[in-house]
mmCIF file of C-alpha atoms in Angstrom:
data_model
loop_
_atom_site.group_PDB
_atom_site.id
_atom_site.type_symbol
_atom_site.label_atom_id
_atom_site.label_comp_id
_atom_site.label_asym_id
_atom_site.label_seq_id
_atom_site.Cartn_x
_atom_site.Cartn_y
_atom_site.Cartn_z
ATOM 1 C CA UNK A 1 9.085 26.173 -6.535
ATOM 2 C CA UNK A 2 7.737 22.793 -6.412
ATOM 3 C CA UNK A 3 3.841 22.393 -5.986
ATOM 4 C CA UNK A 4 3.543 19.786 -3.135
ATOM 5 C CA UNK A 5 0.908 17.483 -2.633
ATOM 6 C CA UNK A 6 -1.645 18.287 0.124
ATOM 7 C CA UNK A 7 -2.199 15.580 2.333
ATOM 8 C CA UNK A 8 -4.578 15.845 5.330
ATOM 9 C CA UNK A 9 -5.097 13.247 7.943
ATOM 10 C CA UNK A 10 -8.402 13.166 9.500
ATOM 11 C CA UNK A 11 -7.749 12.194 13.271
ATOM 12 C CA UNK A 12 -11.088 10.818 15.014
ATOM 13 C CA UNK A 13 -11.690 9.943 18.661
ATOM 14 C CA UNK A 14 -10.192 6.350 19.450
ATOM 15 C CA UNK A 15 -7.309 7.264 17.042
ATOM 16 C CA UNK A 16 -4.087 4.666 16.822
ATOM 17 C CA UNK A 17 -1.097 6.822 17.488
ATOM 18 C CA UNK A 18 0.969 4.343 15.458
ATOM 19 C CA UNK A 19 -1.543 4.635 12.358
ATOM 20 C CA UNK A 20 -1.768 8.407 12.537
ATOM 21 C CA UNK A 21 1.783 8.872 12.377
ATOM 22 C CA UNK A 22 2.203 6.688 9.579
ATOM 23 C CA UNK A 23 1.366 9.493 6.709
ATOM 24 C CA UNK A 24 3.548 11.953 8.658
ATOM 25 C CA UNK A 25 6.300 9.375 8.188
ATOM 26 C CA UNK A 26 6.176 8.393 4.564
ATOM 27 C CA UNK A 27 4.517 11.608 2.702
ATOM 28 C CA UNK A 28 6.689 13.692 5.321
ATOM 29 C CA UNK A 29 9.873 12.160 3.955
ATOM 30 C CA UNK A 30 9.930 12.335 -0.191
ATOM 31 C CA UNK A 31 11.656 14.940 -1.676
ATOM 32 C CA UNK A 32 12.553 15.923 -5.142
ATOM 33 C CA UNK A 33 16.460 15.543 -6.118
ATOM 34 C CA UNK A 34 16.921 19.698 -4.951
ATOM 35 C CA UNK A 35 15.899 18.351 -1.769
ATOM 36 C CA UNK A 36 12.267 20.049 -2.108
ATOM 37 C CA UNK A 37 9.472 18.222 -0.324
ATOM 38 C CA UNK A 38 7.047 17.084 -2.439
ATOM 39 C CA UNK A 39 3.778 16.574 0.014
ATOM 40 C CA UNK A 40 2.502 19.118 3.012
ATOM 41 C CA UNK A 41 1.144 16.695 5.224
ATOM 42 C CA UNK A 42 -1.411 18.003 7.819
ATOM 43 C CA UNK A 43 -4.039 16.775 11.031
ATOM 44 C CA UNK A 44 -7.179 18.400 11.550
ATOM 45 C CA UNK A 45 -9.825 16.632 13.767
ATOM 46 C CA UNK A 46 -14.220 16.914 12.989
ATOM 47 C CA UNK A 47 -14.656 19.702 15.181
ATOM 48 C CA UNK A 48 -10.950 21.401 15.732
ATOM 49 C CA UNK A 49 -10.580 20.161 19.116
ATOM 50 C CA UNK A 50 -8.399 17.853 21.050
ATOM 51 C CA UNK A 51 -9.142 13.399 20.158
ATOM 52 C CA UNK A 52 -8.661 10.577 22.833
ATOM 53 C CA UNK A 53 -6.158 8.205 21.638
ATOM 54 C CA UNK A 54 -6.265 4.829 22.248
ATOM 55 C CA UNK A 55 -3.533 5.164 24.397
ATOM 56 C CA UNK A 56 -3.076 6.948 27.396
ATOM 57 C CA UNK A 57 -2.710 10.250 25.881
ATOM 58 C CA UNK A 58 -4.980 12.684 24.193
ATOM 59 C CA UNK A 59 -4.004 14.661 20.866
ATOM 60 C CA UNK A 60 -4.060 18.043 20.351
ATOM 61 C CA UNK A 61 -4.114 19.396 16.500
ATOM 62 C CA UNK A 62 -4.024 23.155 14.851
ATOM 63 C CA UNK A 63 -6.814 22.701 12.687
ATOM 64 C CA UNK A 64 -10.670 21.811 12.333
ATOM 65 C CA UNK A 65 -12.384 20.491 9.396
ATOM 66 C CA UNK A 66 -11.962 23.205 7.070
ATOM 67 C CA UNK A 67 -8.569 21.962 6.426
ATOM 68 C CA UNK A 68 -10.184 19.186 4.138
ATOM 69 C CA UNK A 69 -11.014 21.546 1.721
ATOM 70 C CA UNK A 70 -7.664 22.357 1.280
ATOM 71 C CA UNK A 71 -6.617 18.541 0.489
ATOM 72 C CA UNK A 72 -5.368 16.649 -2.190
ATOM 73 C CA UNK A 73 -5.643 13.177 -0.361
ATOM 74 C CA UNK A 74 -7.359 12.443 2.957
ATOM 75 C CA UNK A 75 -6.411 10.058 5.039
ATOM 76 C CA UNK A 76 -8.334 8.078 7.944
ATOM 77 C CA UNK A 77 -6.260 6.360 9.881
ATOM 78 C CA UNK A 78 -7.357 3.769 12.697
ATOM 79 C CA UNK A 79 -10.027 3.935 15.745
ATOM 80 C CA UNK A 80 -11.362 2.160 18.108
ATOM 81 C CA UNK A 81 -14.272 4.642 19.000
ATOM 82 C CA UNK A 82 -16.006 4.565 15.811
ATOM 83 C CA UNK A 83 -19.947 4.519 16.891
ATOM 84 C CA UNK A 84 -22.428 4.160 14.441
ATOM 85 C CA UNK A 85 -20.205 3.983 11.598
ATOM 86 C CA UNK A 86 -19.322 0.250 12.939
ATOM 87 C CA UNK A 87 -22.899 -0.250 14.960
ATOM 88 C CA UNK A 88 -25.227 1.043 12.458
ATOM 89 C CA UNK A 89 -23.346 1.836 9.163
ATOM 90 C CA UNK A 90 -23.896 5.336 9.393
ATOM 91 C CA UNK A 91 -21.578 8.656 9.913
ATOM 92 C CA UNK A 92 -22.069 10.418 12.848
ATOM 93 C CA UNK A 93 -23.253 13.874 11.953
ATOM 94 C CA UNK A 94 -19.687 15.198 12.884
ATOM 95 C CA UNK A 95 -17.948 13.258 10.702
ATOM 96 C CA UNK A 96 -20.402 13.584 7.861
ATOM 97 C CA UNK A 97 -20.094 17.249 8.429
ATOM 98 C CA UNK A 98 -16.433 17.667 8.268
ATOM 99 C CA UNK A 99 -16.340 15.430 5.173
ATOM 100 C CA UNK A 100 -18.459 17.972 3.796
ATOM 101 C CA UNK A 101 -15.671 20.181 3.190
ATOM 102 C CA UNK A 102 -13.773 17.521 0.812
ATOM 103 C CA UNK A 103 -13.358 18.546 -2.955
ATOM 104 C CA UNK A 104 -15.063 16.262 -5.242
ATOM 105 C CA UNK A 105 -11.976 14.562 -7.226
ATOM 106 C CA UNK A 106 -10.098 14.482 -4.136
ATOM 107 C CA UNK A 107 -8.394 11.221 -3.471
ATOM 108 C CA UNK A 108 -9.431 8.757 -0.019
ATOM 109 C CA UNK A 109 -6.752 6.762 1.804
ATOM 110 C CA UNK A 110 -7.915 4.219 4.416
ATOM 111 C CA UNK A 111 -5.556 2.861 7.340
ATOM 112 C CA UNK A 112 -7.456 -0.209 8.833
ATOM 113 C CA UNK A 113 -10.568 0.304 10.444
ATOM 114 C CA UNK A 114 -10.805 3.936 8.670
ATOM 115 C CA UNK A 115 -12.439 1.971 5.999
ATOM 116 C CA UNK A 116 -15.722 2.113 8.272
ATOM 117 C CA UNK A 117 -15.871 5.318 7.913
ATOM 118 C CA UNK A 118 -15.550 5.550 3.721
ATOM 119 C CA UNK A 119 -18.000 2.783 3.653
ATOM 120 C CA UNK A 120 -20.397 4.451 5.749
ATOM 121 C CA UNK A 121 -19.856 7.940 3.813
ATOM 122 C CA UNK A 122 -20.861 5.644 0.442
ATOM 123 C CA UNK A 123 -17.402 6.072 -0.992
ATOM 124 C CA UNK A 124 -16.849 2.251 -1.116
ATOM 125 C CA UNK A 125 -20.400 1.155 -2.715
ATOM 126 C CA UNK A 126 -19.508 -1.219 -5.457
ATOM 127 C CA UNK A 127 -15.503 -1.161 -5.213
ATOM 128 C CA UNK A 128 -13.384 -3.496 -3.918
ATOM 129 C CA UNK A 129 -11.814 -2.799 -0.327
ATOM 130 C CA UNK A 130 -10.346 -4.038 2.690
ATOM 131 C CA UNK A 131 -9.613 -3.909 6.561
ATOM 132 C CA UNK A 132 -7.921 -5.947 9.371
ATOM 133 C CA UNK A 133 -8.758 -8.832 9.117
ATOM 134 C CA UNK A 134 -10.128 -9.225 12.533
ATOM 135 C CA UNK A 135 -12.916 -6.943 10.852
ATOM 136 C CA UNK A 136 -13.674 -8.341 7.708
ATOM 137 C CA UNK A 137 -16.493 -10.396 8.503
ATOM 138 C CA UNK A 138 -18.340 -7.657 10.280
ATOM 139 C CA UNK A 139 -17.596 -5.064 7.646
ATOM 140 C CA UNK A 140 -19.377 -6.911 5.249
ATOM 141 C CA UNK A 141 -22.430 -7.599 7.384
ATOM 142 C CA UNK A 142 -22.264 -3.827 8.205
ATOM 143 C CA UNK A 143 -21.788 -2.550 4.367
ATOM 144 C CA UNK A 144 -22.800 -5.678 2.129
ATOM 145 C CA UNK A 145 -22.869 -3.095 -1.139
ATOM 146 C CA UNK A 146 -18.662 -2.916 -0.570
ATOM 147 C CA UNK A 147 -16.684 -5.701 -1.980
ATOM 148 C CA UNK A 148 -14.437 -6.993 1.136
ATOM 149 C CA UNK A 149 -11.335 -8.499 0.552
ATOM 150 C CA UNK A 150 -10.260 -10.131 3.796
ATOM 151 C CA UNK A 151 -6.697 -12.070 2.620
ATOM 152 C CA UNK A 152 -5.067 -8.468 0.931
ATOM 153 C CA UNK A 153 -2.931 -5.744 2.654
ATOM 154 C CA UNK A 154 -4.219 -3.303 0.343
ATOM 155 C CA UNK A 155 -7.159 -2.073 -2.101
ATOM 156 C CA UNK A 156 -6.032 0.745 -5.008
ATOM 157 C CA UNK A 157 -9.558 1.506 -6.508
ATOM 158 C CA UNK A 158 -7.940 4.804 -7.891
ATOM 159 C CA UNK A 159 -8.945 7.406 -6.231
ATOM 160 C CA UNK A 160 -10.005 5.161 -3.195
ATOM 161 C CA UNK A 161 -7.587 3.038 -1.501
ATOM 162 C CA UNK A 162 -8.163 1.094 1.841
ATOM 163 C CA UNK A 163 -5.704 -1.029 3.534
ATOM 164 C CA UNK A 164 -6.117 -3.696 6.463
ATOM 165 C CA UNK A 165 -4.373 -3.629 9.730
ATOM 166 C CA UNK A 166 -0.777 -1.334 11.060
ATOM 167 C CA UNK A 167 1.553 -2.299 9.380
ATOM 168 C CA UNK A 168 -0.083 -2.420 6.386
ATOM 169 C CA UNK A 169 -0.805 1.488 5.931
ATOM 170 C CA UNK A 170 3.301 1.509 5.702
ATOM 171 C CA UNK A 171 2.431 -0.983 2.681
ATOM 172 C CA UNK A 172 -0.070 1.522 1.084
ATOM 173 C CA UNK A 173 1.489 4.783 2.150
ATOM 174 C CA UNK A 174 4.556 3.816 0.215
ATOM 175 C CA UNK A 175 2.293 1.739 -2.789
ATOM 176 C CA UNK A 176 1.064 6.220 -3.638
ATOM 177 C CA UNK A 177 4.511 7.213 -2.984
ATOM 178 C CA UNK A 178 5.298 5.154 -5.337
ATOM 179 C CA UNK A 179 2.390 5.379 -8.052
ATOM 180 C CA UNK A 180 2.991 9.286 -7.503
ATOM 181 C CA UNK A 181 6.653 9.776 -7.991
ATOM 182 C CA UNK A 182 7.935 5.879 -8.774
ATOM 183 C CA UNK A 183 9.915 3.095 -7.632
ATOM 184 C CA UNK A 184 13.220 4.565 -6.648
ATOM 185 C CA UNK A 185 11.535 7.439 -4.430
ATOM 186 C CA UNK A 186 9.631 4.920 -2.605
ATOM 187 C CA UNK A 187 12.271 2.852 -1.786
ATOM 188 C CA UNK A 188 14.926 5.704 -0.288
ATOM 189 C CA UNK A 189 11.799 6.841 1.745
ATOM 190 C CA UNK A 190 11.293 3.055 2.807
ATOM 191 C CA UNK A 191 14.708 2.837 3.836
ATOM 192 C CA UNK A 192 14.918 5.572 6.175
ATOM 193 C CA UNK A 193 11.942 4.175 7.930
ATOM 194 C CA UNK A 194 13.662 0.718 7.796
ATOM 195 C CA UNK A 195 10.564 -1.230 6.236
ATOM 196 C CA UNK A 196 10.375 -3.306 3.274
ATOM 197 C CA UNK A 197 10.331 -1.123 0.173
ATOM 198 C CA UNK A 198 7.382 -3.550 -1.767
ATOM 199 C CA UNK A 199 4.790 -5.644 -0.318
ATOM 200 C CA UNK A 200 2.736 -6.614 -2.891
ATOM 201 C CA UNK A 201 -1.149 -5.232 -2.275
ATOM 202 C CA UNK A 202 -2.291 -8.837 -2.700
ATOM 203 C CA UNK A 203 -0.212 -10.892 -0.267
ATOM 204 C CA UNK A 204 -1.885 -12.461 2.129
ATOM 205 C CA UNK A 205 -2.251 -10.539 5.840
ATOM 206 C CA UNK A 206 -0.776 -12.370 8.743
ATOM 207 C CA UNK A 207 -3.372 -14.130 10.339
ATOM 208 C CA UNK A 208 -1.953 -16.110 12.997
ATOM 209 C CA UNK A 209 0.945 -17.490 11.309
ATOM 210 C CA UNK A 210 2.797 -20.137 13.701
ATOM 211 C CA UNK A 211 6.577 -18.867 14.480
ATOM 212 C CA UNK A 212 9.259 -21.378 13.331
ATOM 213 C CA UNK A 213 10.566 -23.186 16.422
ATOM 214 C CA UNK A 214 13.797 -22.605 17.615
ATOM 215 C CA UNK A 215 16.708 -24.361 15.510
ATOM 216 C CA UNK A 216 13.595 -24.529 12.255
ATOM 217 C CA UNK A 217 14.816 -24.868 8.783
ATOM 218 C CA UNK A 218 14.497 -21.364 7.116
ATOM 219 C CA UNK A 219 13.632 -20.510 3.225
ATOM 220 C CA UNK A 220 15.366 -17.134 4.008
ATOM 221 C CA UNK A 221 18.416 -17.640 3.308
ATOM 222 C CA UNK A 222 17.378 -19.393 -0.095
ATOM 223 C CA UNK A 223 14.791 -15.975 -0.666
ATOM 224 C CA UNK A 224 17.971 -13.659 -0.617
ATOM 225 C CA UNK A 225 19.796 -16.128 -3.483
ATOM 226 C CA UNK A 226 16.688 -16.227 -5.433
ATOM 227 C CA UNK A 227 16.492 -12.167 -5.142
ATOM 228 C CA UNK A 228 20.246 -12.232 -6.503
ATOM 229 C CA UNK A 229 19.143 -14.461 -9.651
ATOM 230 C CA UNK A 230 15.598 -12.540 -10.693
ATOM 231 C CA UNK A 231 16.854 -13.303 -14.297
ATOM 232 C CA UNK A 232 17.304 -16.958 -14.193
ATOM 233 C CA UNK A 233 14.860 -20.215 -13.841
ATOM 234 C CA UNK A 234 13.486 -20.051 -10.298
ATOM 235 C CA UNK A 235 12.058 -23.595 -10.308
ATOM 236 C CA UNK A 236 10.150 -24.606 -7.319
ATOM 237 C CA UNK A 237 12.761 -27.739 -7.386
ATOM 238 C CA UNK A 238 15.773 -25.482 -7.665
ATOM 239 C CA UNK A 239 14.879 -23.367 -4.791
ATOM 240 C CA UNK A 240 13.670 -26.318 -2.474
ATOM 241 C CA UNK A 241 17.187 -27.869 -2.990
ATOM 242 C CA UNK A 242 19.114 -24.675 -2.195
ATOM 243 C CA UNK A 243 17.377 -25.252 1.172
ATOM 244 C CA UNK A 244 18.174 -28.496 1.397
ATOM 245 C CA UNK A 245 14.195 -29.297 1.746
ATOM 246 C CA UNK A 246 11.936 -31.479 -0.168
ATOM 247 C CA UNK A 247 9.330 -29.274 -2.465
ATOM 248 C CA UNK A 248 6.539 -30.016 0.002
ATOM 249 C CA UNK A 249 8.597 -28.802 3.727
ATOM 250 C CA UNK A 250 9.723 -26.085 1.518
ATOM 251 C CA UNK A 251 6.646 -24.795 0.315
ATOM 252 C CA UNK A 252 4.914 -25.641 3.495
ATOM 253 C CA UNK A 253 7.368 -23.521 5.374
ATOM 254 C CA UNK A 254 7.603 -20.890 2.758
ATOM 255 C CA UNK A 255 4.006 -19.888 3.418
ATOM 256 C CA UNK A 256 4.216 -19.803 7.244
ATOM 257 C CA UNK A 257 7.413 -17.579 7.047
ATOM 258 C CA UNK A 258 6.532 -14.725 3.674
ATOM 259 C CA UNK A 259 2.577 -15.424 3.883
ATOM 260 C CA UNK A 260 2.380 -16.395 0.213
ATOM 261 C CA UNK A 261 3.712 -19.474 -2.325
ATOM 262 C CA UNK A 262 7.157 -19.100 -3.826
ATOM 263 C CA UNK A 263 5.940 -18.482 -6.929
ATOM 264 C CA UNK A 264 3.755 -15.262 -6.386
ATOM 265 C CA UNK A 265 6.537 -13.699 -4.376
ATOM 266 C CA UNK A 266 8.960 -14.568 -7.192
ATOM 267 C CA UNK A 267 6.149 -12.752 -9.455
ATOM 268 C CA UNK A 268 5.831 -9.649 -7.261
ATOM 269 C CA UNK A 269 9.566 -8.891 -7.173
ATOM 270 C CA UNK A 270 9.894 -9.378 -11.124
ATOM 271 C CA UNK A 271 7.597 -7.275 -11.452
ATOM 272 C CA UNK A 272 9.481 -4.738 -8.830
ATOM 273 C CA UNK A 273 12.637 -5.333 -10.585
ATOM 274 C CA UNK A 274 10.866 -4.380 -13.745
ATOM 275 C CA UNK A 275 9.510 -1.085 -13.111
ATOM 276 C CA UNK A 276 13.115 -0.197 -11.805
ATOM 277 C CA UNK A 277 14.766 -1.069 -14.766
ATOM 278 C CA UNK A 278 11.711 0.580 -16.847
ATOM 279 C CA UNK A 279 12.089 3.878 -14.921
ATOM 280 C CA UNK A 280 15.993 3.927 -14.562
ATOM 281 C CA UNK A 281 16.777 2.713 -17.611
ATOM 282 C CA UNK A 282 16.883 2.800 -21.342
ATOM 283 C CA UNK A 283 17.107 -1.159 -21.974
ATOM 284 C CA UNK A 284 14.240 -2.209 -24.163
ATOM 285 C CA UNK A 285 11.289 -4.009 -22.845
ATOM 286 C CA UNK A 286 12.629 -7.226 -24.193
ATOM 287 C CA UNK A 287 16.098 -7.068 -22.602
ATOM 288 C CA UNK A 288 13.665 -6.439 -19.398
ATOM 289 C CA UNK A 289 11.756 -9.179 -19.900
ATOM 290 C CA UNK A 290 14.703 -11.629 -19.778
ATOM 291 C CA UNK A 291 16.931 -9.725 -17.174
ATOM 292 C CA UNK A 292 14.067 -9.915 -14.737
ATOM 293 C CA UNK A 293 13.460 -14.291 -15.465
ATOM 294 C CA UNK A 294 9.768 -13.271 -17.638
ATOM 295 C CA UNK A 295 11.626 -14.218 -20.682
ATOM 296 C CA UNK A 296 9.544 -12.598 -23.129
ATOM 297 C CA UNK A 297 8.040 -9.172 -23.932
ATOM 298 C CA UNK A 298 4.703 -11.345 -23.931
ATOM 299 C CA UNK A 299 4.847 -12.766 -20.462
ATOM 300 C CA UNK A 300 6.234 -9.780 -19.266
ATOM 301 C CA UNK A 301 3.382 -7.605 -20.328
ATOM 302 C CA UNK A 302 1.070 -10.540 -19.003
ATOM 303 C CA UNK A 303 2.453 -10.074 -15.356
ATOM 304 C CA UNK A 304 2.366 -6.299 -14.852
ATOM 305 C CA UNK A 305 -0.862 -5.903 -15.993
ATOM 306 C CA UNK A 306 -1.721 -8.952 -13.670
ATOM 307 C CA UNK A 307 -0.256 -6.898 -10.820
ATOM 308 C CA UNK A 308 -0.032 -3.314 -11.674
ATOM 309 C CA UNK A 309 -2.962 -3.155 -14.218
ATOM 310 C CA UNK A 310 -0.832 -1.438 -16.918
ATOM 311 C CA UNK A 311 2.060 -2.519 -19.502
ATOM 312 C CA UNK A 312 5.452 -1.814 -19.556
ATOM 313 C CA UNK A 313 5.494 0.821 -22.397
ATOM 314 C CA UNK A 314 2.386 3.056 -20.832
ATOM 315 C CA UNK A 315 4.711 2.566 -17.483
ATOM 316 C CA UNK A 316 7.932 3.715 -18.745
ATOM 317 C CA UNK A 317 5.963 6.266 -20.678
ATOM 318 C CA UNK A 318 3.980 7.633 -17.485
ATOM 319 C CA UNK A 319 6.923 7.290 -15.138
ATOM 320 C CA UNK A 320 9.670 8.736 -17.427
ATOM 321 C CA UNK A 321 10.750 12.086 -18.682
ATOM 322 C CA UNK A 322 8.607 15.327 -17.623
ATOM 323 C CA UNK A 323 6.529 16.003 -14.430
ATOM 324 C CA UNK A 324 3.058 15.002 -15.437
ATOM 325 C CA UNK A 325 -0.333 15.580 -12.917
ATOM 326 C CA UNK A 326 -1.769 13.066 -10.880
ATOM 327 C CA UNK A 327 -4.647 12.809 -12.997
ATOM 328 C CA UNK A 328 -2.442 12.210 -16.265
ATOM 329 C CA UNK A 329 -0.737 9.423 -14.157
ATOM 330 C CA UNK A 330 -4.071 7.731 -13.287
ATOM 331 C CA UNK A 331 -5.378 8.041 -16.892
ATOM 332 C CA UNK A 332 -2.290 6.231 -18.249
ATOM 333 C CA UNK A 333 -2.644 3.748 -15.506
ATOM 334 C CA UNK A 334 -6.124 3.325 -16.681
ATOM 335 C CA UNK A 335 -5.279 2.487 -20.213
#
């Protein structure tokens, strides 16, 4: 029998419906290859009882605060009704009493404005961490000892991880699916929910990105080529011409469509491409290096640990072979 991951999602007054389904969705959905899940996802609320959503509807859970001794991870997703966690960057007392029950060692998640509420607990002093970016400014003024990053969709400090605005708790949910069980997990559990399987944590958030008029040039069809030829030279020249644009339009529009430049989101999905071939397969890391357009073992190495922190051998190494902990995982991803 397979020991599942316990996740609990704390729901608070205010709650996003959206955001509090979103660890239901992804964690709910991955399952080994006998078809056995591998996380118990659960909702418990500060004081058992029913939570206003921001919607017209209230929630009603089967469990109080005692739950969170029982978890793994807990997630906070999204609210609206924080009170003095947002006006005076403190818990209120039923908050920091149901956080009470959480296990030291047990690992935080963050779905956008949720972050007020690690920050104001003291998880975030001196780490790196985001929210929607709507936010940003004031959760700095509010917690100045947390190190906001406004332009990211995610933060993975470990064994804290914040993430800004809707969407982007898919982006995170699916970045620990991933660092939990690996690449081609998290993708079959992307595609059922129909999202993107990889958004890299440090693209830019959408901050009021103009839509292309009507009859626009796009760079999408020239981002689906340039996804079909990972392994060769991706100038910024080449790809410009397949769209028939001048480097400058193309870049321009580039941005305003993906939210990055060409050549981090070429990066990124080397990098994806990588892992996949480093967890699926037995080529060497210098057939990788060139099937993927790095080139070389050297640059290879250069990027992951750019993006992911880690090389490609203590990768393969912690994502191959036998079932190893989470804390095994996060100590190889550490070295």
């Amino acid at each position: 029998m397979v020991e599942r991951h316990r996740v609990v999602v704390l729901a608070l007054d205010g709650v996003i419906p959206f955001e509090l389904g979103i660890p239901s969705r992804v964690f709910g959905r991955a399952h080994d290859a006998d078809g056995n899940s591998l996380y118990e996802v659960q909702t418990c609320t500060a004081d058992g009882r029913p939570v206003r959503s921001d919607a017209d509807f209230s929630i009603s859970v089967d469990h109080g605060p005692e739950l969170l001794a029982e978890a793994d991870t807990v997630v906070i997703p999204a609210s609206y009704e924080l009170g003095p966690a947002y006006d005076e960057g403190r818990l209120p007392p039923n908050i920091e009493a149901a956080l009470g029950f959480v296990r030291p060692g047990t690992r935080y998640v963050s779905i956008c404005t949720g972050s007020y509420i690690l920050a104001a607990a003291g998880l975030l002093d001196g780490l790196r961490a985001t929210t929607h970016w709507r936010n940003t400014e004031h959760f700095q003024r509010t917690y100045p000892q947390v190190l906001v990053d406004p332009d990211v969709l995610f933060v993975d400090e470990g064994q804290i991880l914040t993430s800004a605005g809707v969407a982007a708790g898919l982006d995170l949910c699916l970045h620990i699916l991933r660092r939990d069980h690996g690449s081609d997990l998290a993708n079959q559990v992307a595609r059922r929910c129909v999202v993107p399987p990889w958004r890299d944590g440090g693209q830019a958030q959408y901050i009021e990105r103009p839509i292309p008029a009507a009859g626009a040039e796009s760079t999408a069809a020239t981002r689906n080529w340039a996804l079909e030829r990972l392994g060769e030279s991706l100038t910024l020249t080449r790809m410009a011409a397949h769209s028939n644009m001048s480097v400058r339009t193309f870049t321009r529009r580039f941005g305003e469509e993906v939210g990055t430049t060409p050549n981090r989101w070429l990066t990124t999905h080397r990098v994806d491409r990588a892992r996949q071939l480093l967890e699926t397969t037995d080529l060497s890391v210098d057939v990788i290096a060139r099937e993927v357009g790095f080139g070389t073992t050297a640059s290879l190495r250069q990027h992951m640990g750019a993006v992911l922190g880690v090389p490609p051998s203590a990768y393969r190494k912690t994502f191959r072979g036998r079932r190893i902990s989470h804390a095994e995982r996060r100590s190889s991803l550490l070295m």
